[in-house]
């Protein structure tokens, strides 16, 4: 989800899964992805937003979402995550890659995006019925840009997060003056070992690559 022109699908997901569906709301980006991935295991190219995408029940071993949740307010985010939960096959997992706020969440009104704190992300995950089984901060990341995190989620995992209530963020509400309600709580879980490294497209080139070792997650070649 948030497939863009298919770089992560091409460089990572197609290496580990027998079929990949791409979701992207921008037609010109999806057209490039379709041309670039012609003849590969890319199966469906879905032109729609995360609010409108319809995912087939219990079909996916992995749903990968990157730099897309920033465009959803809390209510749409929880609704989307619940649909992802229903779309996961048994033992399936979600990978979410997003920038996070260092202190307090904020809205970029120019591009209509919101940057959440780690605590606020985890709160939304919990409310949607997910547990965080891995939380990875991008190493060797430039200090000038926002921190980058990869969250690996599983439904109803044995590791349950215990979170205090936090101030909810919503792009429709003014951001000025709101402060984070609780300190960031860290969750360290060894229930899943991953080989995930996240990257970003900066000044026309990758800062780092994206890798996902599906074998470490106990999966075969799924969807």
Steps between C-alpha positions, in 0.01 A plus 500: 500500500643833393680312224620801302686383190570158652857532629446300820281247318775451244797504737356311795151354494518322165807315622316345795137453399337307218267790414485871584204739474575873484272774637567859392262801473701690234432373150825620343707324769302179464539512120878517543490208745289292262742562215807441719364175649359353180576128480575465874297344781315829551138390479259789547544878472229669705437870439336616821560667833552318829157619612335330200714194434317168531725214609400137465450318832781278632707530181829668586803368687643851510356847451771762459404866556747785463473877519124480461347502849610861540208597275235333718332655805465270802152371419592410140827349620326267746240402241770419244703296748192295592445420131866397474453273800208326328707465181793321666538125465574297813844599631497804269658829603498871425815702430457875545774747413441860606683807620427583863500822701779545754286671764148609407295414194446768236307568181648609168207694360675555167505130410214395728705255705541427868814380678414289806711401795595137558260489794210622289573244228504222757176619650329485159645155437366373831156648437488320164579165663870471423806441715845633414742208478791701363584870502810601307653845473692568181872504583743751350214736421571871432427723798350765272197285417234346719578162661382197303343195665389161373228329703420132454149419619306180550136458602439371850869428561605362835697817574236754601588867527407676823446863410373799689246723324658758270378815333350399168609685190278590209595713198154655512575660837750779575840369605618813679539468875436125523765307686568132525303364795737228608865420453594262224484138620741258345413139427776247454376163377704205383198302379589579138845546349513718193754617250326825410690808400310806384599759247396834359522676165701817565637736235451249220657198666441241771643583840487129583338186371192314616530130582259250653614149584174306477670179614579659835130572538419131461325535165529316174444663164160653555305794366 
